[in-house]
Amino acid sequence: MPSARGTRVSQYTIEGARTVSSEDEELRLRKLHQYNLLDTPKEDAFDRITRLVSALLDVPIATITLVDRDRQWFKSEQGLGVEETPRSQSFCAHTMIGEGPMVVQDASLDARFVDNPLVTGHPAIRFYAGVPLHAADGTSLGALCAIDSSPRHIEPQQLKLLADLANLTMEQFELRLLATLDGLTGAMRRSSFLATAERDMVLAAKKGSPLSCLMIDADNFKSLNDQFGHAVGDEALVAIAKAISDQLRRGDSLGRMGGEEFCVSLPGTELSGALSVAERMREVIAAIRLQTDTGVVSITASFGAAALLSSDSSPSDLIHRADVALYEAKNSGRNRVAA
């Protein structure tokens, strides 16, 4: 199970802190986004945890914090009253790169935080205790933290409780992730993908940014299954999903829509960019070779692309246009990209 990774306290310093390379940070962000938690509605399962932190440690503020590229976003918060703050102001970003809990007894005396707007202004942080939220593979997603506006000390037993609740938080994250993923390919299930695509649309409209969609279908999949068996068919789907995933950026999403059909949401991407991405994916898939009892077999896929229009009222509108383009690609000879 995920671990809060120890209960040693770091007072005024980050015990075990390390320099994080840009490559490691990109991998961390990719992992964070796989959980599909950012910008999701509040949930009672997580609010119960922050209420427990607030009650057990007798603090007015408790948060489940996810550290994104330029912000810290709160999956749950008690007593703070905001959804996010800049990462540059984040105590939890310091906690995240440590090996264990971080405790600051008085932030006004800590050189790292004395000029922090969260210390000099609202909520006037003095005491902070945080435990990293580590995925099963050790990737740091953020922290579970307790905050007070008065300097104070934390007892070892209280810190252990905070670590236990951090473990519980990660267990909830992992269960949620498993529930959203297709068991064979690791892509999102259809319902989870559509919910993600809906959020992508809302954010695109809010920011005035582009959004594109790809529909992908494995060519001649029924014939592959009939000739070589379902085990080879499954192997083909896994290989296709991996080929697609390897071309995705942080924030892109892949869903299995059913059978041999996949869909990709590409936030911040114009149609021309989506076509370039699709072509790269098509080339990688066409290079796949599967070993069967009768020899090596190749696979291909067809792609349809579409971009968000102001008239689109739901993800179904965008996906439908990409599906129409996919139909054109299939009718034009397969193993190609159309828009």
Coordinates of N, CA and C in Angstrom, one line a residue, residues 28-257:
R28 N 6.9 13.3 -12.2 CA 6.1 13.4 -11.0 C 4.7 14.0 -11.4
L29 N 4.8 15.1 -12.3 CA 3.5 15.7 -12.7 C 2.7 14.7 -13.6
R30 N 3.4 14.0 -14.4 CA 2.6 13.0 -15.2 C 1.9 12.0 -14.3
K31 N 2.6 11.5 -13.2 CA 2.0 10.6 -12.3 C 0.8 11.3 -11.6
L32 N 1.0 12.5 -11.1 CA -0.1 13.2 -10.4 C -1.3 13.3 -11.3
H33 N -1.2 13.6 -12.6 CA -2.3 13.8 -13.5 C -3.0 12.4 -13.8
Q34 N -2.2 11.3 -13.7 CA -2.9 10.0 -13.9 C -4.0 9.8 -12.9
Y35 N -3.9 10.4 -11.7 CA -4.9 10.1 -10.7 C -6.2 10.9 -11.0
N36 N -6.1 11.8 -11.9 CA -7.3 12.6 -12.3 C -8.1 13.2 -11.1
L37 N -7.3 13.8 -10.2 CA -7.9 14.4 -9.0 C -8.0 15.9 -9.1
L38 N -7.1 16.6 -9.9 CA -7.1 18.0 -9.9 C -8.3 18.6 -10.5
D39 N -8.8 19.6 -9.9 CA -10.0 20.4 -10.3 C -11.3 19.5 -10.3
T40 N -11.3 18.5 -9.4 CA -12.5 17.7 -9.3 C -13.3 18.2 -8.1
P41 N -14.6 17.9 -8.0 CA -15.4 18.4 -6.9 C -15.0 17.8 -5.6
K42 N -15.4 18.5 -4.5 CA -15.1 18.1 -3.2 C -15.8 16.8 -2.9
E43 N -15.2 15.9 -2.1 CA -15.8 14.6 -1.8 C -15.8 14.4 -0.3
D44 N -16.9 13.8 0.2 CA -16.9 13.7 1.7 C -15.9 12.7 2.2
A45 N -15.5 11.7 1.4 CA -14.4 10.8 1.9 C -13.1 11.5 2.3
F46 N -12.8 12.6 1.5 CA -11.6 13.4 1.8 C -11.9 14.5 2.8
D47 N -13.1 15.0 2.8 CA -13.4 16.0 3.8 C -13.4 15.4 5.2
R48 N -13.8 14.2 5.3 CA -13.8 13.5 6.7 C -12.3 13.4 7.2
I49 N -11.4 13.2 6.3 CA -10.0 13.1 6.7 C -9.5 14.5 7.2
T50 N -9.8 15.5 6.5 CA -9.3 16.8 7.0 C -10.0 17.3 8.3
R51 N -11.3 16.9 8.4 CA -12.0 17.2 9.7 C -11.4 16.4 10.8
L52 N -10.9 15.2 10.6 CA -10.2 14.4 11.6 C -8.9 15.1 12.0
V53 N -8.2 15.5 11.0 CA -6.9 16.2 11.2 C -7.1 17.4 12.1
S54 N -8.1 18.2 11.8 CA -8.4 19.4 12.5 C -8.8 19.1 14.0
A55 N -9.6 18.0 14.2 CA -10.0 17.7 15.5 C -8.9 17.0 16.3
L56 N -8.2 16.1 15.7 CA -7.2 15.3 16.5 C -6.0 16.2 16.9
L57 N -5.6 17.1 16.0 CA -4.5 18.0 16.3 C -4.9 19.3 16.8
D58 N -6.2 19.5 16.9 CA -6.7 20.8 17.5 C -6.2 22.0 16.7
V59 N -6.3 22.0 15.4 CA -5.9 23.1 14.6 C -7.0 23.6 13.8
P60 N -7.0 24.9 13.4 CA -8.2 25.5 12.7 C -8.1 25.2 11.2
I61 N -6.9 24.8 10.7 CA -6.8 24.6 9.2 C -6.2 23.2 9.0
A62 N -6.8 22.5 8.0 CA -6.2 21.2 7.6 C -6.5 21.0 6.1
T63 N -5.5 20.5 5.4 CA -5.7 20.4 3.9 C -5.1 19.1 3.4
I64 N -5.7 18.6 2.3 CA -5.1 17.6 1.5 C -4.7 18.4 0.2
T65 N -3.4 18.5 0.1 CA -2.8 19.4 -0.9 C -2.1 18.6 -2.0
L66 N -2.5 18.9 -3.3 CA -1.8 18.3 -4.4 C -1.0 19.4 -5.1
V67 N 0.3 19.2 -5.3 CA 1.2 20.2 -5.8 C 1.4 20.0 -7.3
D68 N 0.8 21.0 -8.0 CA 0.9 21.0 -9.5 C 2.1 21.8 -9.9
R69 N 2.2 22.1 -11.2 CA 3.4 22.8 -11.7 C 3.5 24.1 -11.1
D70 N 2.5 24.9 -11.1 CA 2.6 26.3 -10.7 C 1.6 26.6 -9.5
R71 N 1.0 25.6 -9.0 CA 0.0 25.9 -7.9 C -0.1 24.7 -7.0
Q72 N -0.6 25.0 -5.8 CA -1.0 23.9 -4.9 C -2.5 23.9 -4.9
W73 N -3.2 22.8 -5.1 CA -4.6 22.7 -5.2 C -5.1 21.8 -4.1
F74 N -6.2 22.2 -3.4 CA -6.6 21.5 -2.2 C -7.8 20.6 -2.6
K75 N -7.6 19.3 -2.5 CA -8.6 18.3 -2.7 C -9.7 18.4 -1.6
S76 N -9.2 18.8 -0.4 CA -10.1 19.1 0.7 C -9.4 20.1 1.6
E77 N -10.2 21.0 2.2 CA -9.6 21.9 3.1 C -10.6 22.3 4.2
Q78 N -10.1 22.5 5.4 CA -10.9 23.0 6.5 C -10.3 24.3 7.0
G79 N -11.1 25.3 7.0 CA -10.7 26.6 7.6 C -9.8 27.5 6.8
L80 N -9.6 27.1 5.5 CA -8.7 27.9 4.6 C -9.6 28.8 3.7
G81 N -10.6 28.2 3.1 CA -11.5 29.0 2.3 C -11.1 29.3 0.9
V82 N -10.1 28.7 0.4 CA -9.7 28.9 -1.0 C -9.4 27.5 -1.6
E83 N -9.5 27.4 -3.0 CA -9.2 26.1 -3.7 C -7.8 25.9 -4.0
E84 N -7.0 27.0 -4.2 CA -5.6 26.8 -4.6 C -4.9 28.1 -4.2
T85 N -3.5 28.0 -4.2 CA -2.6 29.1 -4.0 C -1.4 28.8 -4.9
P86 N -0.6 29.9 -5.1 CA 0.6 29.6 -6.0 C 1.6 28.6 -5.3
R87 N 2.2 27.8 -6.1 CA 3.2 26.9 -5.6 C 4.3 27.6 -4.9
S88 N 4.7 28.8 -5.4 CA 5.8 29.5 -4.8 C 5.5 29.8 -3.3
Q89 N 4.3 29.8 -2.9 CA 3.9 30.0 -1.5 C 3.7 28.7 -0.7
S90 N 3.9 27.6 -1.3 CA 3.5 26.3 -0.7 C 4.5 25.8 0.3
F91 N 4.0 25.6 1.5 CA 4.7 24.8 2.5 C 4.8 23.3 2.1
C92 N 3.7 22.9 1.6 CA 3.6 21.4 1.2 C 4.6 21.1 0.1
A93 N 5.0 22.0 -0.7 CA 6.0 21.7 -1.8 C 7.3 21.4 -1.1
H94 N 7.6 22.0 0.0 CA 8.8 21.7 0.8 C 8.7 20.3 1.4
T95 N 7.5 20.0 2.0 CA 7.2 18.7 2.6 C 7.4 17.6 1.6
M96 N 6.9 17.9 0.4 CA 6.8 16.9 -0.7 C 8.2 16.3 -1.1
I97 N 9.2 17.2 -1.0 CA 10.6 16.7 -1.5 C 11.4 16.2 -0.3
G98 N 10.8 16.1 0.9 CA 11.5 15.5 2.0 C 11.2 14.0 2.1
E99 N 11.9 13.3 2.9 CA 11.7 11.9 3.1 C 10.7 11.5 4.1
G100 N 10.3 12.5 5.0 CA 9.4 12.3 6.0 C 8.6 13.5 6.4
P101 N 7.9 13.5 7.5 CA 7.1 14.7 7.9 C 8.0 15.9 8.1
M102 N 7.4 17.1 7.9 CA 8.0 18.4 8.1 C 7.2 19.1 9.1
V103 N 7.9 19.6 10.2 CA 7.2 20.4 11.2 C 7.9 21.8 11.3
V104 N 7.1 22.8 11.3 CA 7.6 24.2 11.5 C 6.8 24.7 12.7
Q105 N 7.5 24.9 13.8 CA 6.9 25.4 15.1 C 6.5 26.9 15.0
D106 N 7.3 27.7 14.3 CA 6.9 29.1 14.2 C 7.5 29.6 12.9
A107 N 6.6 29.7 11.9 CA 7.1 30.1 10.5 C 7.7 31.5 10.5
S108 N 7.3 32.4 11.5 CA 7.8 33.7 11.5 C 9.3 33.8 11.9
L109 N 9.8 32.6 12.4 CA 11.2 32.5 12.7 C 12.0 31.7 11.8
D110 N 11.3 31.2 10.7 CA 12.0 30.3 9.8 C 12.4 31.0 8.5
A111 N 13.6 31.0 8.2 CA 14.1 31.8 7.0 C 13.4 31.5 5.7
R112 N 13.0 30.2 5.6 CA 12.3 29.8 4.3 C 10.9 30.5 4.2
F113 N 10.3 30.8 5.3 CA 8.9 31.2 5.2 C 8.6 32.6 5.8
V114 N 9.6 33.2 6.4 CA 9.3 34.5 7.1 C 8.7 35.6 6.2
D115 N 9.0 35.6 4.9 CA 8.4 36.5 4.0 C 7.3 36.0 3.1
N116 N 6.9 34.7 3.4 CA 5.8 34.1 2.7 C 4.5 34.8 2.9
P117 N 3.8 35.1 1.8 CA 2.5 35.8 1.9 C 1.5 35.1 2.8
L118 N 1.6 33.8 2.9 CA 0.7 33.0 3.8 C 1.1 33.2 5.3
V119 N 2.3 33.7 5.5 CA 2.7 34.0 6.9 C 2.5 35.4 7.2
T120 N 2.9 36.3 6.3 CA 2.7 37.8 6.5 C 1.3 38.2 6.4
G121 N 0.5 37.5 5.6 CA -0.9 37.8 5.4 C -1.8 36.7 5.8
H122 N -3.0 36.6 5.3 CA -4.0 35.5 5.6 C -3.4 34.2 5.1
P123 N -3.5 33.1 5.8 CA -4.1 32.9 7.1 C -3.1 33.1 8.3
A124 N -2.0 33.8 8.1 CA -1.0 34.1 9.1 C -0.5 32.8 9.7
I125 N 0.1 32.0 8.9 CA 0.6 30.7 9.3 C 1.8 30.9 10.3
R126 N 1.7 30.2 11.4 CA 2.8 30.1 12.3 C 3.3 28.6 12.5
F127 N 2.3 27.8 12.9 CA 2.6 26.3 13.0 C 2.2 25.6 11.7
Y128 N 3.0 24.7 11.3 CA 2.7 23.8 10.2 C 3.3 22.4 10.4
A129 N 2.5 21.4 10.2 CA 2.9 20.0 10.2 C 2.4 19.3 8.9
G130 N 3.3 18.7 8.2 CA 2.8 18.1 6.9 C 3.5 16.7 6.7
V131 N 2.7 15.8 6.2 CA 3.3 14.5 5.8 C 3.1 14.3 4.3
P132 N 4.2 13.9 3.6 CA 4.1 13.7 2.2 C 3.1 12.6 1.8
L133 N 2.4 12.8 0.7 CA 1.5 11.9 0.1 C 2.3 11.2 -1.1
H134 N 2.7 9.9 -0.8 CA 3.5 9.2 -1.7 C 2.7 8.1 -2.4
A135 N 2.7 8.0 -3.7 CA 2.1 6.9 -4.4 C 2.9 5.6 -4.1
A136 N 2.3 4.5 -4.6 CA 2.9 3.2 -4.3 C 4.4 3.1 -4.8
D137 N 4.7 3.8 -5.9 CA 6.0 3.8 -6.5 C 6.9 4.8 -5.9
G138 N 6.5 5.5 -4.9 CA 7.3 6.5 -4.2 C 7.1 7.9 -4.7
T139 N 6.4 8.1 -5.8 CA 6.2 9.5 -6.3 C 5.4 10.3 -5.4
S140 N 5.9 11.6 -5.2 CA 5.3 12.5 -4.2 C 4.2 13.3 -5.0
L141 N 3.0 13.3 -4.5 CA 1.9 14.0 -5.1 C 1.6 15.3 -4.4
G142 N 1.9 15.4 -3.1 CA 1.6 16.5 -2.3 C 1.7 16.2 -0.8
A143 N 0.8 16.7 0.0 CA 1.0 16.5 1.4 C -0.4 16.6 2.1
L144 N -0.5 16.0 3.3 CA -1.6 16.2 4.2 C -1.0 17.1 5.3
C145 N -1.7 18.2 5.6 CA -1.1 19.1 6.5 C -2.1 19.7 7.6
A146 N -1.5 20.1 8.7 CA -2.2 20.8 9.8 C -1.6 22.1 10.0
I147 N -2.4 23.2 10.2 CA -1.9 24.6 10.2 C -2.6 25.3 11.4
D148 N -1.8 26.1 12.0 CA -2.3 27.0 13.1 C -1.7 28.4 13.0
S149 N -2.4 29.4 13.4 CA -1.9 30.8 13.4 C -1.1 31.1 14.6
S150 N -1.0 30.2 15.5 CA -0.2 30.4 16.7 C 1.0 29.4 16.7
P151 N 2.2 29.8 17.2 CA 3.3 28.8 17.3 C 2.9 27.7 18.3
R152 N 3.4 26.5 18.0 CA 3.1 25.4 18.9 C 4.0 24.2 18.6
H153 N 3.9 23.3 19.5 CA 4.7 22.0 19.4 C 3.7 20.9 19.1
I154 N 4.2 19.9 18.4 CA 3.4 18.7 18.1 C 4.0 17.5 18.8
E155 N 3.1 16.7 19.4 CA 3.5 15.5 20.1 C 3.8 14.4 19.1
P156 N 4.7 13.5 19.4 CA 5.0 12.4 18.5 C 3.8 11.5 18.2
Q157 N 2.8 11.3 19.1 CA 1.6 10.6 18.8 C 0.7 11.3 17.9
Q158 N 0.7 12.6 18.0 CA -0.1 13.4 17.0 C 0.5 13.3 15.6
L159 N 1.8 13.3 15.5 CA 2.4 13.2 14.2 C 2.2 11.8 13.6
K160 N 2.2 10.8 14.5 CA 1.9 9.4 14.0 C 0.5 9.4 13.4
L161 N -0.5 10.0 14.1 CA -1.8 10.0 13.6 C -1.9 10.7 12.3
L162 N -1.2 11.8 12.1 CA -1.2 12.5 10.9 C -0.6 11.6 9.7
A163 N 0.4 10.9 10.1 CA 1.0 10.0 9.1 C 0.0 8.8 8.7
D164 N -0.7 8.3 9.7 CA -1.7 7.3 9.5 C -2.8 7.9 8.5
L165 N -3.2 9.1 8.8 CA -4.3 9.7 7.9 C -3.7 10.0 6.5
A166 N -2.4 10.3 6.4 CA -1.8 10.4 5.1 C -1.9 9.1 4.3
N167 N -1.6 8.0 5.0 CA -1.7 6.7 4.4 C -3.1 6.4 3.9
L168 N -4.1 6.8 4.8 CA -5.5 6.6 4.5 C -5.9 7.4 3.2
T169 N -5.4 8.6 3.2 CA -5.6 9.5 2.0 C -5.1 8.8 0.7
M170 N -3.9 8.3 0.8 CA -3.3 7.6 -0.4 C -4.1 6.4 -0.8
E171 N -4.6 5.6 0.2 CA -5.4 4.4 -0.1 C -6.6 4.8 -0.8
Q172 N -7.3 5.9 -0.4 CA -8.5 6.4 -1.1 C -8.1 6.8 -2.5
F173 N -7.0 7.5 -2.7 CA -6.5 7.9 -4.1 C -6.4 6.7 -5.0
E174 N -5.7 5.6 -4.4 CA -5.4 4.4 -5.2 C -6.7 3.7 -5.6
L175 N -7.6 3.6 -4.6 CA -8.9 2.9 -4.9 C -9.7 3.7 -6.0
R176 N -9.7 5.0 -5.9 CA -10.3 5.8 -6.9 C -9.7 5.6 -8.3
L177 N -8.4 5.6 -8.3 CA -7.7 5.4 -9.6 C -8.0 4.0 -10.2
L178 N -8.0 3.0 -9.4 CA -8.3 1.6 -9.9 C -9.8 1.6 -10.5
A179 N -10.7 2.3 -9.8 CA -12.1 2.3 -10.3 C -12.3 3.0 -11.6
T180 N -11.3 3.9 -12.0 CA -11.5 4.7 -13.2 C -10.8 4.0 -14.4
L181 N -10.0 3.0 -14.2 CA -9.1 2.4 -15.3 C -9.7 1.1 -15.8
D182 N -9.5 1.0 -17.1 CA -9.8 -0.3 -17.8 C -8.7 -1.3 -17.4
G183 N -9.2 -2.5 -16.9 CA -8.3 -3.5 -16.4 C -7.3 -4.0 -17.4
L184 N -7.6 -4.1 -18.7 CA -6.7 -4.6 -19.7 C -5.7 -3.6 -20.1
T185 N -6.1 -2.5 -20.5 CA -5.2 -1.5 -21.2 C -4.6 -0.4 -20.3
G186 N -5.3 -0.2 -19.1 CA -4.8 0.9 -18.3 C -5.4 2.2 -18.7
A187 N -6.1 2.3 -19.8 CA -6.8 3.5 -20.2 C -8.0 3.8 -19.3
M188 N -8.5 5.0 -19.3 CA -9.7 5.3 -18.5 C -10.8 4.5 -19.0
R189 N -11.7 4.1 -18.1 CA -13.0 3.6 -18.5 C -13.8 4.7 -19.2
R190 N -14.8 4.3 -20.0 CA -15.5 5.3 -20.8 C -16.2 6.4 -19.9
S191 N -16.8 6.0 -18.9 CA -17.5 7.0 -18.0 C -16.5 7.9 -17.4
S192 N -15.4 7.4 -16.9 CA -14.4 8.3 -16.3 C -13.8 9.2 -17.4
F193 N -13.5 8.7 -18.6 CA -13.0 9.6 -19.6 C -13.9 10.7 -20.0
L194 N -15.2 10.4 -20.1 CA -16.2 11.4 -20.5 C -16.3 12.5 -19.4
A195 N -16.2 12.1 -18.1 CA -16.1 13.1 -17.0 C -14.9 14.0 -17.1
T196 N -13.8 13.4 -17.5 CA -12.6 14.2 -17.7 C -12.7 15.1 -18.9
A197 N -13.2 14.6 -20.0 CA -13.4 15.4 -21.1 C -14.4 16.6 -20.9
E198 N -15.4 16.3 -20.0 CA -16.3 17.4 -19.6 C -15.5 18.5 -18.9
R199 N -14.6 18.1 -17.9 CA -13.8 19.1 -17.2 C -12.9 19.9 -18.2
D200 N -12.3 19.1 -19.1 CA -11.4 19.8 -20.1 C -12.2 20.8 -20.9
M201 N -13.5 20.5 -21.2 CA -14.3 21.5 -22.0 C -14.5 22.7 -21.1
V202 N -14.9 22.5 -19.9 CA -15.2 23.7 -19.0 C -13.9 24.5 -18.8
L203 N -12.8 23.9 -18.6 CA -11.5 24.7 -18.4 C -11.2 25.4 -19.7
A204 N -11.4 24.8 -20.9 CA -11.0 25.4 -22.1 C -11.9 26.6 -22.3
A205 N -13.2 26.5 -22.0 CA -14.1 27.7 -22.1 C -13.7 28.8 -21.2
K206 N -13.3 28.4 -20.0 CA -13.0 29.4 -18.9 C -11.7 30.1 -19.3
K207 N -10.7 29.4 -19.9 CA -9.4 30.0 -20.2 C -9.4 30.6 -21.6
G208 N -10.3 30.2 -22.4 CA -10.3 30.6 -23.8 C -9.2 29.9 -24.6
S209 N -8.9 28.7 -24.2 CA -7.9 27.9 -24.8 C -8.4 26.8 -25.7
P210 N -7.6 26.3 -26.6 CA -8.1 25.3 -27.6 C -8.2 23.9 -26.9
L211 N -9.0 23.0 -27.5 CA -9.1 21.6 -27.0 C -9.4 20.8 -28.3
S212 N -8.7 19.7 -28.4 CA -8.9 18.8 -29.5 C -9.1 17.4 -29.0
C213 N -9.6 16.5 -29.9 CA -10.0 15.2 -29.6 C -9.6 14.2 -30.7
L214 N -9.1 13.1 -30.3 CA -8.8 12.0 -31.3 C -9.6 10.8 -31.0
M215 N -10.2 10.2 -32.1 CA -10.8 8.9 -32.0 C -9.9 7.9 -32.7
I216 N -9.7 6.8 -32.1 CA -8.7 5.8 -32.6 C -9.4 4.4 -32.7
D217 N -9.2 3.7 -33.8 CA -9.8 2.4 -33.9 C -8.8 1.4 -34.5
A218 N -8.6 0.3 -33.8 CA -7.6 -0.7 -34.4 C -8.2 -1.3 -35.6
D219 N -7.4 -1.3 -36.7 CA -7.8 -1.8 -38.0 C -8.0 -3.3 -38.0
N220 N -9.0 -3.8 -38.6 CA -9.2 -5.2 -38.9 C -9.1 -6.0 -37.6
F221 N -9.6 -5.5 -36.5 CA -9.4 -6.1 -35.2 C -10.2 -7.4 -35.1
K222 N -11.4 -7.5 -35.7 CA -12.2 -8.7 -35.6 C -11.4 -9.9 -36.4
S223 N -10.8 -9.5 -37.5 CA -10.1 -10.5 -38.2 C -8.9 -11.0 -37.5
L224 N -8.2 -10.1 -36.7 CA -7.1 -10.5 -35.9 C -7.5 -11.4 -34.8
N225 N -8.6 -11.1 -34.2 CA -9.1 -12.0 -33.1 C -9.5 -13.4 -33.7
D226 N -10.2 -13.4 -34.8 CA -10.7 -14.6 -35.4 C -9.5 -15.5 -35.9
Q227 N -8.5 -14.9 -36.4 CA -7.4 -15.6 -37.0 C -6.4 -16.1 -35.9
F228 N -6.1 -15.2 -34.9 CA -5.0 -15.6 -34.0 C -5.5 -15.8 -32.5
G229 N -6.7 -15.5 -32.2 CA -7.3 -15.7 -30.9 C -7.3 -14.4 -30.1
H230 N -8.1 -14.5 -29.0 CA -8.3 -13.3 -28.2 C -7.1 -12.9 -27.4
A231 N -6.2 -13.9 -27.1 CA -5.0 -13.5 -26.4 C -4.1 -12.6 -27.2
V232 N -4.0 -12.8 -28.5 CA -3.3 -11.9 -29.4 C -4.0 -10.6 -29.5
G233 N -5.4 -10.7 -29.6 CA -6.1 -9.5 -29.7 C -5.9 -8.6 -28.5
D234 N -5.9 -9.2 -27.3 CA -5.7 -8.4 -26.1 C -4.3 -7.8 -26.1
E235 N -3.3 -8.6 -26.6 CA -1.9 -8.1 -26.6 C -1.9 -6.9 -27.6
A236 N -2.6 -6.9 -28.6 CA -2.7 -5.8 -29.6 C -3.3 -4.6 -28.9
L237 N -4.3 -4.7 -28.2 CA -5.0 -3.6 -27.5 C -4.0 -3.0 -26.5
V238 N -3.3 -3.8 -25.7 CA -2.4 -3.3 -24.8 C -1.2 -2.5 -25.4
A239 N -0.8 -3.1 -26.6 CA 0.3 -2.4 -27.3 C -0.1 -1.1 -27.9
I240 N -1.3 -1.0 -28.4 CA -1.9 0.2 -29.0 C -2.0 1.3 -27.9
A241 N -2.6 0.8 -26.7 CA -2.8 1.8 -25.6 C -1.5 2.4 -25.2
K242 N -0.5 1.5 -25.1 CA 0.9 2.0 -24.7 C 1.5 3.0 -25.7
A243 N 1.3 2.6 -27.0 CA 1.8 3.5 -28.0 C 1.2 4.9 -28.0
I244 N -0.1 4.9 -27.7 CA -0.8 6.2 -27.6 C -0.3 6.9 -26.3
S245 N -0.3 6.2 -25.2 CA 0.1 6.9 -23.9 C 1.5 7.5 -24.0
D246 N 2.4 6.8 -24.7 CA 3.7 7.3 -24.7 C 3.9 8.6 -25.5
Q247 N 2.9 9.0 -26.2 CA 2.9 10.2 -27.0 C 2.1 11.4 -26.2
L248 N 1.5 11.0 -25.1 CA 0.7 12.0 -24.4 C 1.6 12.9 -23.5
R249 N 1.1 14.1 -23.3 CA 1.7 15.0 -22.3 C 1.0 15.0 -21.0
R250 N 1.6 15.7 -20.0 CA 0.9 16.0 -18.8 C -0.4 16.7 -19.1
G251 N -1.5 16.1 -18.5 CA -2.8 16.7 -18.7 C -3.6 16.1 -19.8
D252 N -3.0 15.4 -20.8 CA -3.8 14.7 -21.8 C -4.4 13.5 -21.2
S253 N -5.5 13.0 -21.8 CA -6.2 11.8 -21.3 C -6.5 10.8 -22.3
L254 N -6.4 9.5 -22.0 CA -6.8 8.4 -22.9 C -7.9 7.6 -22.3
G255 N -8.9 7.3 -23.1 CA -10.0 6.5 -22.6 C -10.2 5.3 -23.6
R256 N -10.6 4.2 -23.1 CA -11.1 3.1 -23.9 C -12.6 3.2 -24.0
M257 N -13.1 3.4 -25.2 CA -14.5 3.7 -25.3 C -15.3 2.4 -25.5

